[in-house]
Short mmCIF file of C-alpha atoms in Angstrom, two decimals:
data_model
loop_
_atom_site.label_atom_id
_atom_site.label_comp_id
_atom_site.label_asym_id
_atom_site.label_seq_id
_atom_site.Cartn_x
_atom_site.Cartn_y
_atom_site.Cartn_z
CA MET A 557 -87.38 -99.75 6.66
CA LEU A 558 -90.77 -99.28 4.74
CA THR A 559 -91.83 -96.40 2.82
CA PRO A 560 -95.32 -95.01 3.57
CA GLY A 561 -96.67 -96.67 0.35
CA GLY A 562 -95.36 -100.11 1.96
CA LYS A 563 -92.32 -100.41 -0.11
CA VAL A 564 -88.79 -101.25 1.08
CA ASP A 565 -86.78 -98.21 1.50
CA ALA A 566 -83.58 -98.83 -0.21
CA ALA A 567 -81.50 -96.18 1.61
CA ALA A 568 -82.74 -97.77 5.16
CA ILE A 569 -81.46 -101.27 3.76
CA ARG A 570 -77.84 -99.77 2.79
CA ALA A 571 -77.61 -98.00 5.80
CA ALA A 572 -78.08 -101.13 7.92
CA TRP A 573 -75.79 -102.68 5.78
CA GLU A 574 -73.17 -100.47 6.04
CA ALA A 575 -73.72 -100.30 9.91
CA SER A 576 -73.34 -104.15 10.03
CA ARG A 577 -70.04 -104.48 7.86
CA GLU A 578 -68.32 -101.67 10.14
CA SER A 579 -69.42 -103.75 13.20
CA GLY A 580 -67.90 -106.93 11.72
CA ASP A 581 -70.77 -109.01 11.69
CA ASP A 582 -73.34 -109.40 9.10
CA ASP A 583 -76.58 -109.41 11.08
CA PRO A 584 -79.50 -110.50 8.91
CA GLU A 585 -81.97 -109.47 11.32
CA SER A 586 -81.10 -105.80 10.91
CA ARG A 587 -82.29 -106.35 6.93
CA THR A 588 -85.26 -108.39 7.75
CA VAL A 589 -88.62 -106.80 6.82
CA VAL A 590 -91.81 -108.31 7.71
CA PHE A 591 -94.98 -107.85 5.52
CA THR A 592 -98.22 -108.91 7.21
CA LEU A 593 -101.22 -109.58 4.61
CA GLN A 594 -104.46 -107.66 5.16
CA ARG A 595 -106.58 -109.66 2.48
CA ASP A 596 -106.12 -112.79 -0.19
CA LEU A 597 -103.85 -112.05 -3.05
CA LYS A 598 -104.12 -113.94 -6.40
CA ALA A 599 -100.48 -112.93 -6.83
CA ARG A 600 -97.30 -115.23 -6.52
CA LEU A 601 -94.92 -114.57 -3.74
CA ASP A 602 -92.29 -113.18 -6.21
CA LYS A 603 -94.58 -110.94 -8.03
CA TYR A 604 -95.81 -109.51 -4.64
CA LEU A 605 -92.42 -108.93 -3.32
CA THR A 606 -91.53 -107.33 -6.69
CA SER A 607 -93.87 -104.70 -5.92
CA ARG A 608 -92.59 -104.21 -2.66
CA VAL A 609 -88.50 -104.51 -3.26
CA THR A 610 -88.60 -102.54 -6.20
CA PHE A 611 -84.65 -102.44 -6.48
CA LEU A 612 -84.44 -106.01 -6.84
CA SER A 613 -85.64 -107.71 -9.91
CA ARG A 614 -88.22 -110.63 -10.05
CA ALA A 615 -85.21 -112.96 -10.93
CA ARG A 616 -83.16 -111.71 -7.93
CA LEU A 617 -86.14 -112.17 -5.73
CA GLN A 618 -86.75 -115.75 -7.01
CA ARG A 619 -83.07 -116.60 -6.35
CA LEU A 620 -83.63 -114.99 -2.67
CA ILE A 621 -86.54 -117.09 -2.36
CA ASP A 622 -84.88 -120.37 -3.44
CA ASP A 623 -82.00 -119.48 -1.11
CA GLY A 624 -84.14 -119.50 1.88
CA GLY A 625 -83.96 -115.87 2.28
CA VAL A 626 -87.86 -115.33 2.23
CA GLN A 627 -90.28 -117.31 4.82
CA VAL A 628 -93.95 -117.32 4.93
CA ASN A 629 -95.45 -118.12 8.40
CA GLY A 630 -92.09 -119.27 9.48
CA ARG A 631 -91.25 -121.73 6.53
CA SER A 632 -89.62 -121.85 3.54
CA ALA A 633 -91.44 -120.30 0.57
CA LYS A 634 -92.00 -120.99 -3.19
CA SER A 635 -91.89 -118.66 -5.88
CA SER A 636 -95.19 -119.61 -6.86
CA GLN A 637 -96.83 -119.94 -3.50
CA LYS A 638 -100.31 -117.71 -3.22
CA LEU A 639 -100.57 -115.40 -0.36
CA ARG A 640 -103.56 -115.52 1.66
CA GLU A 641 -104.85 -112.78 4.44
CA GLY A 642 -103.14 -113.12 7.64
CA ASP A 643 -100.28 -114.57 6.05
CA GLU A 644 -96.78 -113.11 7.38
CA VAL A 645 -93.86 -112.66 4.84
CA ARG A 646 -90.57 -112.50 6.51
CA VAL A 647 -87.69 -111.15 3.77
CA VAL A 648 -83.87 -110.87 4.53
CA VAL A 649 -83.30 -108.07 2.28
CA PRO A 650 -79.99 -107.79 0.34
CA PRO A 651 -78.44 -104.60 0.00
CA PRO A 652 -79.62 -102.69 -3.17
CA ALA A 653 -76.36 -102.19 -5.75
CA SER A 654 -74.89 -99.03 -6.25
CA GLY A 655 -75.23 -99.59 -10.18
CA VAL A 656 -71.53 -97.90 -10.39
CA ILE A 657 -68.77 -99.93 -11.61
CA GLU A 658 -65.43 -98.12 -10.73
CA PRO A 659 -62.46 -98.65 -13.18
CA GLU A 660 -59.37 -100.27 -11.71
CA GLU A 661 -56.13 -101.27 -12.93
CA ILE A 662 -56.34 -104.89 -12.61
CA GLY A 663 -54.29 -107.36 -14.82
CA LEU A 664 -56.73 -109.59 -17.19
CA ASP A 665 -55.48 -112.53 -19.14
CA VAL A 666 -57.81 -111.93 -22.23
CA LEU A 667 -58.22 -115.03 -24.34
CA PHE A 668 -60.14 -113.33 -27.26
CA GLU A 669 -62.07 -110.19 -27.48
CA ASP A 670 -63.97 -108.51 -30.36
CA ASP A 671 -67.02 -106.01 -30.78
CA CYS A 672 -69.35 -108.60 -29.18
CA LEU A 673 -67.85 -110.59 -26.36
CA ILE A 674 -64.37 -110.74 -24.13
CA VAL A 675 -63.01 -114.01 -23.38
CA LEU A 676 -60.93 -114.19 -20.13
CA ASN A 677 -58.64 -116.42 -18.01
CA LYS A 678 -59.67 -115.91 -14.66
CA ARG A 679 -57.34 -116.05 -11.81
CA PRO A 680 -58.64 -117.53 -8.56
CA ASP A 681 -58.62 -114.69 -6.41
CA ILE A 682 -61.02 -112.57 -7.50
CA ILE A 683 -64.81 -112.35 -7.50
CA VAL A 684 -66.68 -111.82 -10.63
CA HIS A 685 -68.92 -108.88 -9.90
CA PRO A 686 -69.66 -106.49 -6.99
CA ALA A 687 -71.77 -108.40 -4.16
CA ARG A 688 -72.44 -107.48 -0.67
CA ALA A 689 -69.83 -105.12 0.74
CA GLU A 690 -67.17 -105.91 -2.37
CA ASN A 691 -67.85 -103.29 -4.66
CA SER A 692 -63.85 -102.73 -5.73
CA GLY A 693 -61.43 -105.51 -6.88
CA THR A 694 -63.72 -107.26 -9.12
CA MET A 695 -63.21 -108.41 -12.68
CA LEU A 696 -65.98 -105.92 -13.87
CA ASN A 697 -63.86 -103.18 -12.17
CA ALA A 698 -60.80 -104.58 -14.00
CA LEU A 699 -63.04 -104.66 -17.21
CA ALA A 700 -64.19 -100.92 -17.02
CA TRP A 701 -60.39 -100.04 -16.84
CA HIS A 702 -59.66 -102.28 -19.64
CA PHE A 703 -62.60 -101.01 -22.26
CA ARG A 704 -61.46 -97.24 -21.22
CA HIS A 705 -57.56 -97.61 -21.62
CA ARG A 706 -57.00 -100.49 -23.84
CA SER A 707 -59.73 -101.80 -26.21
CA GLY A 708 -62.85 -99.73 -26.42
CA GLY A 709 -66.44 -100.33 -26.07
CA GLY A 710 -67.92 -101.39 -22.84
CA LEU A 711 -70.32 -104.31 -21.13
CA SER A 712 -73.71 -105.08 -21.95
CA GLY A 713 -76.21 -103.13 -20.10
CA VAL A 714 -78.04 -106.26 -19.34
CA GLY A 715 -77.86 -106.71 -15.58
CA LYS A 716 -76.76 -103.42 -14.96
CA ASP A 717 -79.36 -102.63 -12.19
CA GLU A 718 -77.88 -105.25 -10.19
CA ALA A 719 -74.41 -104.28 -10.62
CA ARG A 720 -73.94 -107.20 -13.12
CA PRO A 721 -73.57 -105.54 -16.53
CA GLY A 722 -72.26 -108.20 -19.42
CA VAL A 723 -72.01 -111.01 -16.99
CA VAL A 724 -73.53 -114.31 -18.86
CA HIS A 725 -72.33 -116.77 -16.23
CA ARG A 726 -70.03 -116.74 -13.36
CA LEU A 727 -67.38 -118.95 -11.51
CA ASP A 728 -66.57 -118.51 -8.05
CA ARG A 729 -64.14 -116.67 -6.22
CA HIS A 730 -61.56 -119.20 -5.96
CA THR A 731 -62.19 -121.07 -9.30
CA SER A 732 -60.17 -119.81 -11.74
CA GLY A 733 -60.48 -120.73 -15.68
CA VAL A 734 -62.33 -119.52 -19.05
CA ILE A 735 -65.03 -116.74 -18.41
CA VAL A 736 -67.16 -114.68 -21.18
CA PHE A 737 -68.66 -111.66 -20.94
CA ALA A 738 -71.00 -110.31 -23.60
CA LYS A 739 -70.50 -106.30 -24.58
CA THR A 740 -73.31 -105.85 -26.24
CA GLU A 741 -77.34 -106.49 -25.29
CA GLU A 742 -77.98 -108.62 -28.84
CA ALA A 743 -74.64 -110.80 -27.90
CA HIS A 744 -75.85 -111.05 -24.07
CA TRP A 745 -79.29 -112.43 -24.76
CA LYS A 746 -77.94 -114.62 -27.56
CA LEU A 747 -75.43 -116.00 -25.45
CA ALA A 748 -77.73 -116.44 -22.48
CA ARG A 749 -80.01 -118.59 -24.73
CA GLN A 750 -77.55 -120.96 -24.95
CA TRP A 751 -76.63 -121.32 -21.30
CA GLU A 752 -80.25 -121.74 -20.59
CA ASP A 753 -80.42 -124.44 -23.69
CA ARG A 754 -77.52 -126.50 -22.23
CA THR A 755 -75.71 -126.28 -25.59
CA VAL A 756 -72.49 -125.05 -24.12
CA ASP A 757 -69.50 -127.43 -23.40
CA LYS A 758 -67.91 -126.42 -20.02
CA ARG A 759 -65.02 -128.83 -18.77
CA TYR A 760 -63.31 -128.09 -15.22
CA LEU A 761 -60.34 -129.97 -13.79
CA ALA A 762 -60.44 -130.56 -10.46
CA ILE A 763 -57.77 -132.32 -7.78
CA VAL A 764 -59.84 -134.29 -5.20
CA GLU A 765 -58.99 -136.36 -2.19
CA GLY A 766 -59.22 -140.42 -2.56
CA ASP A 767 -59.51 -142.65 -5.26
CA VAL A 768 -62.80 -141.65 -7.30
CA ARG A 769 -64.40 -144.87 -8.70
CA PRO A 770 -65.81 -145.42 -11.45
CA ASP A 771 -63.82 -144.05 -14.40
CA GLY A 772 -66.64 -142.33 -15.66
CA GLN A 773 -70.36 -141.59 -13.60
CA VAL A 774 -72.96 -139.31 -14.08
CA VAL A 775 -73.78 -137.42 -10.53
CA ASP A 776 -77.42 -136.56 -10.52
CA TYR A 777 -78.28 -135.25 -7.24
CA PRO A 778 -80.75 -132.12 -6.56
CA LEU A 779 -79.11 -128.99 -4.82
CA GLY A 780 -80.41 -126.31 -2.48
CA PRO A 781 -79.36 -123.91 0.00
CA HIS A 782 -78.42 -125.41 3.55
CA PRO A 783 -81.45 -125.45 5.96
CA SER A 784 -79.46 -123.34 8.51
CA ARG A 785 -79.30 -119.52 7.93
CA LEU A 786 -77.02 -119.07 10.82
CA LYS A 787 -73.72 -117.62 10.18
CA GLY A 788 -71.19 -119.79 8.28
CA TYR A 789 -73.93 -121.90 6.84
CA ARG A 790 -76.14 -119.37 4.75
CA GLU A 791 -73.26 -119.56 2.06
CA LYS A 792 -73.66 -123.29 1.64
CA GLN A 793 -75.38 -125.65 -0.90
CA VAL A 794 -76.18 -129.19 0.26
CA VAL A 795 -78.11 -132.15 -1.42
CA ARG A 796 -81.97 -131.71 -1.18
CA PHE A 797 -84.40 -134.28 -1.80
CA ASP A 798 -87.35 -132.01 -1.00
CA ASP A 799 -89.02 -129.41 -2.78
CA LEU A 800 -86.19 -127.05 -2.34
CA GLY A 801 -83.62 -129.41 -4.25
CA LYS A 802 -83.05 -128.29 -7.80
CA ALA A 803 -81.90 -130.94 -10.53
CA SER A 804 -77.95 -130.93 -10.74
CA VAL A 805 -76.21 -132.80 -13.25
CA THR A 806 -72.15 -133.49 -13.28
CA ILE A 807 -70.45 -135.91 -15.37
CA ALA A 808 -67.56 -136.98 -13.42
CA ARG A 809 -64.57 -138.65 -15.65
CA VAL A 810 -61.22 -139.80 -13.92
CA ARG A 811 -57.69 -138.44 -15.62
CA GLU A 812 -55.29 -139.65 -13.41
CA ARG A 813 -54.94 -141.36 -10.00
CA TYR A 814 -51.85 -140.65 -7.70
CA TRP A 815 -50.36 -142.69 -4.64
CA LEU A 816 -48.65 -139.92 -2.59
CA GLY A 817 -45.86 -141.04 -0.16
CA GLY A 818 -46.18 -144.80 -0.78
CA ALA A 819 -46.35 -147.51 -3.38
CA ARG A 820 -49.28 -148.65 -5.04
CA GLY A 821 -50.71 -151.76 -3.26
CA GLY A 822 -50.46 -149.83 0.48
CA ALA A 823 -53.37 -149.57 3.02
CA LEU A 824 -56.03 -147.07 2.80
CA GLU A 825 -55.11 -143.64 3.57
CA GLU A 826 -55.86 -142.86 7.61
CA GLY A 827 -59.65 -141.83 7.93
CA ALA A 828 -60.58 -142.60 4.22
CA GLY A 829 -62.93 -145.64 5.44
CA ALA A 830 -64.44 -143.89 7.99
CA ARG A 831 -65.53 -141.12 5.70
CA GLU A 832 -66.88 -143.34 3.08
CA GLY A 833 -69.10 -144.95 5.70
CA GLU A 834 -70.69 -141.85 6.81
CA ALA A 835 -72.60 -141.65 3.38
CA GLN A 836 -75.99 -142.07 5.34
CA GLY A 837 -79.07 -140.73 4.43
CA ARG A 838 -80.67 -138.78 7.22
CA GLY A 839 -83.53 -136.57 5.75
CA PRO A 840 -84.54 -134.79 2.78
CA TRP A 841 -81.21 -133.06 2.39
CA ALA A 842 -77.33 -133.82 2.92
CA LEU A 843 -74.16 -132.44 3.32
CA GLY A 844 -71.06 -133.70 1.79
CA SER A 845 -70.01 -136.66 3.35
CA VAL A 846 -66.78 -135.57 4.65
CA GLY A 847 -67.18 -134.50 8.01
CA GLY A 848 -70.99 -133.81 7.99
CA TRP A 849 -74.43 -135.59 6.57
CA GLY A 850 -74.68 -137.64 3.33
CA ALA A 851 -77.27 -139.60 1.54
CA GLY A 852 -75.63 -143.01 0.62
CA ALA A 853 -73.56 -141.60 -2.35
CA GLY A 854 -71.20 -144.35 -1.88
CA ALA A 855 -68.27 -143.29 -4.17
CA VAL A 856 -66.05 -146.23 -3.85
CA ASP A 857 -66.93 -149.66 -5.08
CA ALA A 858 -66.76 -152.03 -1.38
CA GLY A 859 -65.51 -154.92 -3.79
CA HIS A 860 -62.50 -152.57 -5.03
CA SER A 861 -58.97 -153.35 -3.89
CA PRO A 862 -57.61 -151.60 -0.68
CA ALA A 863 -54.98 -150.48 -3.01
CA ARG A 864 -56.69 -146.76 -3.08
CA ALA A 865 -55.01 -144.06 -4.61
CA THR A 866 -54.57 -140.81 -2.37
CA HIS A 867 -55.43 -138.17 -4.62
CA THR A 868 -57.45 -138.22 -8.19
CA LEU A 869 -57.21 -135.70 -11.10
CA VAL A 870 -60.99 -135.48 -12.34
CA GLU A 871 -62.44 -133.75 -15.57
CA LEU A 872 -66.04 -132.44 -14.53
CA GLU A 873 -68.56 -131.50 -17.44
CA LEU A 874 -71.25 -129.46 -16.25
CA LYS A 875 -75.00 -130.46 -17.60
CA THR A 876 -76.43 -127.58 -15.06
CA GLY A 877 -74.87 -124.81 -13.24
CA ARG A 878 -76.17 -124.48 -9.89
CA THR A 879 -74.41 -122.53 -7.35
CA HIS A 880 -71.39 -124.79 -5.76
CA GLN A 881 -72.43 -127.55 -7.82
CA ILE A 882 -69.14 -129.57 -8.45
CA ARG A 883 -67.71 -128.70 -5.36
CA VAL A 884 -70.83 -130.08 -3.40
CA HIS A 885 -71.28 -133.09 -5.63
CA LEU A 886 -67.69 -134.21 -5.29
CA SER A 887 -67.83 -133.70 -1.57
CA HIS A 888 -71.41 -135.91 -1.34
CA LEU A 889 -69.46 -138.43 -2.78
CA GLY A 890 -66.73 -138.35 -0.31
CA HIS A 891 -63.84 -136.88 -2.27
CA PRO A 892 -64.01 -133.00 -1.53
CA ILE A 893 -61.79 -130.73 -3.68
CA VAL A 894 -58.34 -130.20 -2.12
CA GLY A 895 -58.32 -126.84 -0.49
CA ASP A 896 -62.00 -126.50 0.00
CA ASP A 897 -62.53 -126.17 3.54
CA MET A 898 -66.18 -125.32 3.24
CA TYR A 899 -66.95 -128.69 1.91
CA GLY A 900 -64.56 -130.79 3.69
CA GLY A 901 -61.22 -130.55 1.57
CA GLY A 902 -57.97 -130.33 3.54
CA VAL A 903 -55.14 -128.31 2.85
CA PHE A 904 -52.28 -129.69 0.44
CA GLU A 905 -48.83 -129.65 1.98
CA SER A 906 -45.33 -130.99 0.61
CA GLY A 907 -42.23 -130.90 2.90
CA GLY A 908 -44.05 -128.62 5.30
CA GLU A 909 -44.81 -126.24 2.96
CA VAL A 910 -48.55 -125.20 2.07
CA LEU A 911 -48.84 -125.49 -1.73
CA LEU A 912 -52.29 -124.25 -2.45
CA GLU A 913 -53.78 -121.58 -1.07
CA THR A 914 -57.47 -122.09 -2.02
CA TYR A 915 -59.07 -124.98 -3.48
CA ALA A 916 -58.02 -126.68 -6.85
CA LEU A 917 -60.93 -126.35 -9.41
CA HIS A 918 -59.98 -124.79 -12.90
CA ALA A 919 -62.54 -124.09 -15.64
CA GLY A 920 -60.42 -125.36 -18.52
CA LEU A 921 -62.89 -125.24 -21.72
CA LEU A 922 -65.70 -123.28 -22.44
CA ALA A 923 -67.19 -123.93 -26.00
CA PHE A 924 -70.18 -122.09 -27.51
CA SER A 925 -71.41 -120.57 -30.83
CA HIS A 926 -70.56 -117.15 -31.48
CA PRO A 927 -73.32 -115.10 -30.86
CA LEU A 928 -73.54 -113.23 -33.93
CA SER A 929 -71.63 -115.39 -36.82
CA GLY A 930 -72.70 -118.67 -35.37
CA GLU A 931 -69.03 -119.81 -35.54
CA ALA A 932 -68.02 -122.59 -33.32
CA MET A 933 -65.88 -121.29 -30.60
CA VAL A 934 -63.75 -123.25 -28.21
CA PHE A 935 -61.62 -121.61 -25.87
CA THR A 936 -59.11 -123.55 -23.14
CA ALA A 937 -56.82 -122.19 -20.08
CA ARG A 938 -53.92 -123.58 -18.40
CA PRO A 939 -54.60 -123.79 -14.66
CA PRO A 940 -52.69 -121.27 -12.20
CA GLU A 941 -49.22 -122.16 -11.43
CA ARG A 942 -50.29 -123.25 -7.72
CA PHE A 943 -52.67 -125.83 -9.13
CA VAL A 944 -50.08 -127.28 -11.56
CA ARG A 945 -47.42 -127.46 -8.40
CA VAL A 946 -49.72 -129.89 -6.74
CA LEU A 947 -49.82 -131.74 -9.89
CA GLU A 948 -46.45 -131.96 -10.52
CA THR A 949 -45.90 -133.00 -6.63
CA LEU A 950 -48.62 -135.79 -6.90
CA ARG A 951 -47.27 -136.95 -10.38
CA GLY A 952 -43.80 -137.49 -8.55
CA GLY A 953 -45.29 -140.24 -6.47
CA VAL A 954 -46.78 -143.07 -8.22
CA MET A 955 -49.24 -142.39 -10.82
CA GLU A 956 -51.64 -144.09 -13.27
CA ALA A 957 -53.27 -142.43 -16.28
CA VAL A 958 -56.58 -143.34 -16.81
CA PRO A 959 -58.18 -143.59 -20.54
CA THR A 960 -61.57 -142.40 -20.05
CA GLU A 961 -63.91 -142.03 -22.97
CA GLY A 962 -65.31 -138.90 -23.51
CA THR A 963 -62.34 -136.69 -22.14
CA VAL A 964 -60.59 -133.66 -23.54
CA ALA A 965 -56.57 -133.95 -24.04
CA LEU A 966 -54.90 -132.87 -21.07
CA SER A 967 -52.35 -131.28 -23.26
CA ARG A 968 -55.20 -128.80 -24.49
CA PHE A 969 -55.06 -127.55 -20.50
CA GLY A 970 -51.54 -127.01 -20.51
CA VAL A 971 -50.82 -130.35 -18.16
#
């Protein structure tokens, strides 16, 4: 998979990817490239890989290193690591992006659009941009069609080499809500700076299992890739207290509590006490405490009344934007998001009917400054109907509204 000049052959990587896709099993070994250093280098690991994997940007390679896709002498590495003679560098190379975004007629809920940006209410079953073998059916494909047939213009060229033109930030496939794309390079860089400076207000609503206490809390646990690179674990993030854990801060505010299927004052839901008791630190990293490892998060005060709610509506404010941040933080506290089976959340049923096919997480509010005029812009979006159906079912039981300081009026989210 190396050219005579020692660079990774993009065509060979793409062929290996296509072969694994056709077989139905993504085998990372088929895309693993090994470099053995013949001399000491003063260059950093990320800079060295930029010269070898030329179809990936340095930022993309840094993310690959952070996600555990690169090992030096059999161990996870840092981007800043200096390489020495005899070092063995193993890289699981992702497939190169085609760079071509084909227009597809896919419905979009446009909240706002002008010459430099477009704001959408993303539905919960679509990915933002092409990734791995999914080169169609994305929001970028939908936007390409939208610009060609409806509004004109196009997306910023920033990120085009990675098939991510105009993408300022992302939402997970099954997360719905407000998202902005840049239409010019100037707008893209100015919006990106607001994300870097953390001046953007991002509010999410999540329906979670159990009784979240206290009403307001700062969840400050570093996150990083799961230490296992086996299939089924590579996509997961965990709480990590080692050098691969990145600072991750979420403010969680309780909005409503629900006692489904019984009045307040009833016993704990079956298994709740066991889940809370699983939060025991076992090493420098931790999975969410539901069905896995924990790190002593202890979401519920042990002295609180046993009349605990079965579910809670939580408003989340992101101070950082790590992969799966909200999902991992809530699971780590012992309160996984309803329907989030990756991090321990169960399905939500009513009368034998599954009301929610995915997890209940919605980006309800996004506020930033217009990249050209500087005008303050605030966008809100109502959650999808299946999210609202779950809320209505929960509110049909016993409900408690919680006045928590710093929240946004629920009426602004349409719920």
